[in-house]
CSV table of C-alpha atoms in Angstrom, one decimal:
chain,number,residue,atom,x,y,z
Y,791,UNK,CA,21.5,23.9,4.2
Y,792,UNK,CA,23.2,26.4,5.8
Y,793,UNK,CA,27.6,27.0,5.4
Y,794,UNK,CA,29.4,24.4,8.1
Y,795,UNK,CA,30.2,25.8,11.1
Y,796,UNK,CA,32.6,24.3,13.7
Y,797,UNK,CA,31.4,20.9,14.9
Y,798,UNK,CA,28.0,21.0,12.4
Y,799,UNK,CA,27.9,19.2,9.2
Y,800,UNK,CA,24.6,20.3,8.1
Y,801,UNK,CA,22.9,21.3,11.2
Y,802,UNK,CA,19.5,18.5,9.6
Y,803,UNK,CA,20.2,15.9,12.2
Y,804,UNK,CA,16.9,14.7,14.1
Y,805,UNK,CA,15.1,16.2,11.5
Y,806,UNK,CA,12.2,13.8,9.8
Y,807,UNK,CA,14.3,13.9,6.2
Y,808,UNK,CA,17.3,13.0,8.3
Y,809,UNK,CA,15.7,10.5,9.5
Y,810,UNK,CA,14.5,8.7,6.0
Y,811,UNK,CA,18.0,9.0,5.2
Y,812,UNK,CA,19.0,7.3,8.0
Y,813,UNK,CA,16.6,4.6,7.9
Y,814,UNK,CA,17.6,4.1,4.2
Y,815,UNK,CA,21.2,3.3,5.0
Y,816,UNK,CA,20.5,1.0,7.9
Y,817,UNK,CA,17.7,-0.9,5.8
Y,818,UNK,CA,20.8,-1.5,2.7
Y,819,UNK,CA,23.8,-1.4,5.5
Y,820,UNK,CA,22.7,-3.4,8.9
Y,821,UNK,CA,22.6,-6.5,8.6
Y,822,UNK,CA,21.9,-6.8,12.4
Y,823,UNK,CA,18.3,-5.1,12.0
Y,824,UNK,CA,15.0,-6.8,10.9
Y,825,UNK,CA,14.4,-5.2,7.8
Y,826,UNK,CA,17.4,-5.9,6.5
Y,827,UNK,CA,16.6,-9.3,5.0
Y,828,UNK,CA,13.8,-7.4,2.7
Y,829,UNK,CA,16.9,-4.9,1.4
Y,830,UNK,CA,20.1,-5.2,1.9
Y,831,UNK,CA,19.6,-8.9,2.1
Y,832,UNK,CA,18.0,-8.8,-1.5
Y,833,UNK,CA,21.0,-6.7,-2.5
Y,834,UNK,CA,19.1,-3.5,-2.4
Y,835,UNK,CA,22.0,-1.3,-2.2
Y,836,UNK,CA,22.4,2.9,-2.3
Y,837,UNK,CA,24.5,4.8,-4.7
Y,838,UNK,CA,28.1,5.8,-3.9
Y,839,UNK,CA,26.5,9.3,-4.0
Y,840,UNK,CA,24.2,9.0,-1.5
Y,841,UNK,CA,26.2,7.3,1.0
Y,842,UNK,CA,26.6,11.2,2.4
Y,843,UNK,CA,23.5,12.7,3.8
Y,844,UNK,CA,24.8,16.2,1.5
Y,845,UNK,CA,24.1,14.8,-1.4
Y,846,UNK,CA,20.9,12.8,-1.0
Y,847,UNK,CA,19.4,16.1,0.2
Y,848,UNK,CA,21.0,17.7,-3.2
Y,849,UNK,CA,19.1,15.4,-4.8
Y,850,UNK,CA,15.7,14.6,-3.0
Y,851,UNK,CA,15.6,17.6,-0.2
Y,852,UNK,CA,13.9,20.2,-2.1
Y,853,UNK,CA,11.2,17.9,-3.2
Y,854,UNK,CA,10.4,16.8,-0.1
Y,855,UNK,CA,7.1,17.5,2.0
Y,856,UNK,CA,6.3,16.3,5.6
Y,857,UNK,CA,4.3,13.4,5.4
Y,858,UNK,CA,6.1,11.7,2.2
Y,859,UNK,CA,8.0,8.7,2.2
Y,860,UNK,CA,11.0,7.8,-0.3
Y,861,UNK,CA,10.1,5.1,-2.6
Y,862,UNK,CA,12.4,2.8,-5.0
Y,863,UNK,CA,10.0,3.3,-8.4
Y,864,UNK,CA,11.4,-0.2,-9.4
Y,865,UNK,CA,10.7,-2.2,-5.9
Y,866,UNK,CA,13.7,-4.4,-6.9
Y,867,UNK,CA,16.1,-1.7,-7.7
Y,868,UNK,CA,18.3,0.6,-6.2
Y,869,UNK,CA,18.3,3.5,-4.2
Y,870,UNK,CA,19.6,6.1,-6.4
Y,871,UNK,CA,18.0,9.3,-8.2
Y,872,UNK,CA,17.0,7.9,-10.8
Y,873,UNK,CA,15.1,5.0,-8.9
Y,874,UNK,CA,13.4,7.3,-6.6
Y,875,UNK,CA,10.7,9.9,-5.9
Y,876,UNK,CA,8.4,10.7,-2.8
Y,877,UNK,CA,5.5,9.1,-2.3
Y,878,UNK,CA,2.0,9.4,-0.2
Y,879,UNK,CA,1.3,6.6,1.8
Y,880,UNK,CA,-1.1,5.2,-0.4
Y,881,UNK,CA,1.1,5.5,-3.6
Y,882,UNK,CA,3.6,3.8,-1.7
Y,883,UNK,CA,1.1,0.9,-0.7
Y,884,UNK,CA,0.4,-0.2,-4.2
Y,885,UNK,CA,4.6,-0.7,-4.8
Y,886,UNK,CA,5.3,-3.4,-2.7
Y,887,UNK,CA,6.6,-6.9,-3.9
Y,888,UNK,CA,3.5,-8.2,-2.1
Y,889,UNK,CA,0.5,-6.9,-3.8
Y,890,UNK,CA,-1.2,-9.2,-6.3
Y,891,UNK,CA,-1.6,-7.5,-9.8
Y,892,UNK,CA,-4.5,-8.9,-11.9
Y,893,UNK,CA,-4.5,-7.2,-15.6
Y,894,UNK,CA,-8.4,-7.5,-16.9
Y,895,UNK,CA,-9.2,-6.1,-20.3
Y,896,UNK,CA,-5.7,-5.1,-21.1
Y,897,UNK,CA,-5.4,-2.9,-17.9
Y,898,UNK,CA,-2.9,-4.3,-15.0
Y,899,UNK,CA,-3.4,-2.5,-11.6
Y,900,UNK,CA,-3.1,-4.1,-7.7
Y,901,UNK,CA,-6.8,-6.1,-6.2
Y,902,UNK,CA,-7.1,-2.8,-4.3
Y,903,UNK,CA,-7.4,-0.6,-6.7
Y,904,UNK,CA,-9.6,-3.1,-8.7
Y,905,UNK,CA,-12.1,-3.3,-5.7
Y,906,UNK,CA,-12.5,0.0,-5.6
Y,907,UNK,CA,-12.7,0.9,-9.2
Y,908,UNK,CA,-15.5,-2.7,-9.7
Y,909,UNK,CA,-17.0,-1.5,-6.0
Y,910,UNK,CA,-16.5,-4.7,-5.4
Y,911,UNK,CA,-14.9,-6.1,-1.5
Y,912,UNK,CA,-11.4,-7.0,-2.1
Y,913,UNK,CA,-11.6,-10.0,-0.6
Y,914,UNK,CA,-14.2,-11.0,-2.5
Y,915,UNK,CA,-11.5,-10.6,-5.4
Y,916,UNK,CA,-8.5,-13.0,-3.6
Y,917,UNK,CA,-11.2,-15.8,-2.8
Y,918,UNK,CA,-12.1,-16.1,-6.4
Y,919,UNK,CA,-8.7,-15.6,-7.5
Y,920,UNK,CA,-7.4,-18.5,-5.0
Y,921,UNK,CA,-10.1,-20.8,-6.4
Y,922,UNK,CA,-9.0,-19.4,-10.3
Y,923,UNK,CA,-12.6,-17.9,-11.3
Y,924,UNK,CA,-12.3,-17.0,-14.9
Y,925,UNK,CA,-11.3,-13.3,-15.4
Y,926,UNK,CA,-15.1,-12.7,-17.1
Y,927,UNK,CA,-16.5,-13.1,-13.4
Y,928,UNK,CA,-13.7,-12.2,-11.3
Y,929,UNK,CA,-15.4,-8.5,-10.8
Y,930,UNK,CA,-19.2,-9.2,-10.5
Y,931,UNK,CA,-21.4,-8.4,-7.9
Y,932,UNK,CA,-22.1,-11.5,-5.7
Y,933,UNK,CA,-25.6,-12.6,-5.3
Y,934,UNK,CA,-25.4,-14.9,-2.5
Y,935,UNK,CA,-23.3,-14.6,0.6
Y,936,UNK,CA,-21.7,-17.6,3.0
Y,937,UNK,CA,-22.6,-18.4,6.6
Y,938,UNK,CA,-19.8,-16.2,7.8
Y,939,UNK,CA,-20.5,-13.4,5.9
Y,940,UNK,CA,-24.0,-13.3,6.8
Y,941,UNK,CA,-22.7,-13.5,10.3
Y,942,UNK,CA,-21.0,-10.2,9.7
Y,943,UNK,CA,-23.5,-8.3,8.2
Y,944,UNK,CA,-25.7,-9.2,11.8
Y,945,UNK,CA,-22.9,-8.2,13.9
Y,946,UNK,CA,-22.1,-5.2,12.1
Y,947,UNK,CA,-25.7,-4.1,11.5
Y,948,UNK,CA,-25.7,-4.6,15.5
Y,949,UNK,CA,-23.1,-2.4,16.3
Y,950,UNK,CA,-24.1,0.3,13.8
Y,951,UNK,CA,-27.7,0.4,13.1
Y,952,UNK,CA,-26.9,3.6,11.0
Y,953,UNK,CA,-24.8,2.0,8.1
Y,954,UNK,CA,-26.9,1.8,4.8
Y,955,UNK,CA,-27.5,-1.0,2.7
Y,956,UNK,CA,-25.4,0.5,0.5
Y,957,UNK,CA,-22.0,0.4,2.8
Y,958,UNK,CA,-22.4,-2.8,3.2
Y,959,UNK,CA,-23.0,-3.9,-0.3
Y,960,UNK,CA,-19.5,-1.8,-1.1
Y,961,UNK,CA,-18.1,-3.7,2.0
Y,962,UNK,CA,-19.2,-7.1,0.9
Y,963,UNK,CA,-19.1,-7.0,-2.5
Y,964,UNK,CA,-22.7,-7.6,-3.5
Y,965,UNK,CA,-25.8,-5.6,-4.6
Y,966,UNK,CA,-28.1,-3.8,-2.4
Y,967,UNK,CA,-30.8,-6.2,-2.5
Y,968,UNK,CA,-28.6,-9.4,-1.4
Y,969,UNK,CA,-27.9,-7.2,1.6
Y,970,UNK,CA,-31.8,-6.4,1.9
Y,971,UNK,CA,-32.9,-10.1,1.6
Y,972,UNK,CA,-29.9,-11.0,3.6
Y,973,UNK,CA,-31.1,-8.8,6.7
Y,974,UNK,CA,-34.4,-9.4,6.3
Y,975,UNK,CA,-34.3,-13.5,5.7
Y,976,UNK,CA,-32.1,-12.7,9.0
Y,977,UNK,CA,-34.7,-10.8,11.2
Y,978,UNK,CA,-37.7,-13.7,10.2
């Protein structure tokens, strides 16, 4: 940041760290705004320090990138240095209160990053969670499929002839030949 000049604090207003500053303050500070109840209403609060936009760019500015977000490393904590970094998109997705963490052989991680690590559809995982399938099976490959999954498989087959058996196995959770007899007990 450049020296102040007459009438310019910092001269970063409008800019897209500004504005994650911004946001941050009226997420913690307004509690006439929507998202309020999921911050300040859980008494997600921002350190003294931060309160001025100076020092959170002393402290997070250079280690920003466009395209980041901020993200609180404990989800329940603070917004302070010590409680935040920047964060893709997708890091950010796996540190919300609402993701369901499964540990399975002495390793926790979120159902999506399960399904993609077991190749197996991730809601495939939450139905056999919600009916409390023993941990053993919760990652297999599915060998049958139900009504309405079948039904997919048609309509999606329909709309893109090109997909391979294999994109829909990943997409369904199943092997390759449950989607072959699948389509074929479908076309006879």
């Amino acid at each position: 940041m450049s020296k102040k000049r007459k009438g310019i604090t910092h001269g970063m207003t409008g800019t897209r760290l500004y504005s994650v500053w911004s946001g941050m303050k009226t997420r913690c500070l307004n509690s006439r705004t929507a998202a309020f109840k999921n911050y300040g209403g859980r008494r997600i609060s921002i350190c003294n320090e931060w309160l001025s936009f100076e020092n959170f760019y002393r402290d997070m500015g250079r280690a920003y990138e466009e395209g980041l977000f901020l993200e609180r490393i404990d989800n329940d904590g603070n917004y302070s240095p010590e409680n935040c970094k920047w964060a893709t998109w997708h890091e950010q997705s796996r540190n919300k209160r609402t993701n369901r963490f499964v540990t399975y052989e002495g390793e926790t991680k979120c159902l999506m990053d399960w399904a993609k690590k077991m190749a197996v559809h991730v809601e495939t995982i939450r139905s056999r969670l919600r009916v409390k399938i023993s941990p053993d099976r919760l990652f297999k490959k599915s060998t049958t499929l139900n009504k309405i999954q079948v039904q997919r498989i048609k309509l999606i087959k329909q709309i893109n002839p090109k997909i391979t058996l294999q994109q829909l196995a990943d997409m369904f959770g199943v092997s390759n030949s449950t989607i072959y007899r699948t389509l074929n007990k479908e076309s006879s």
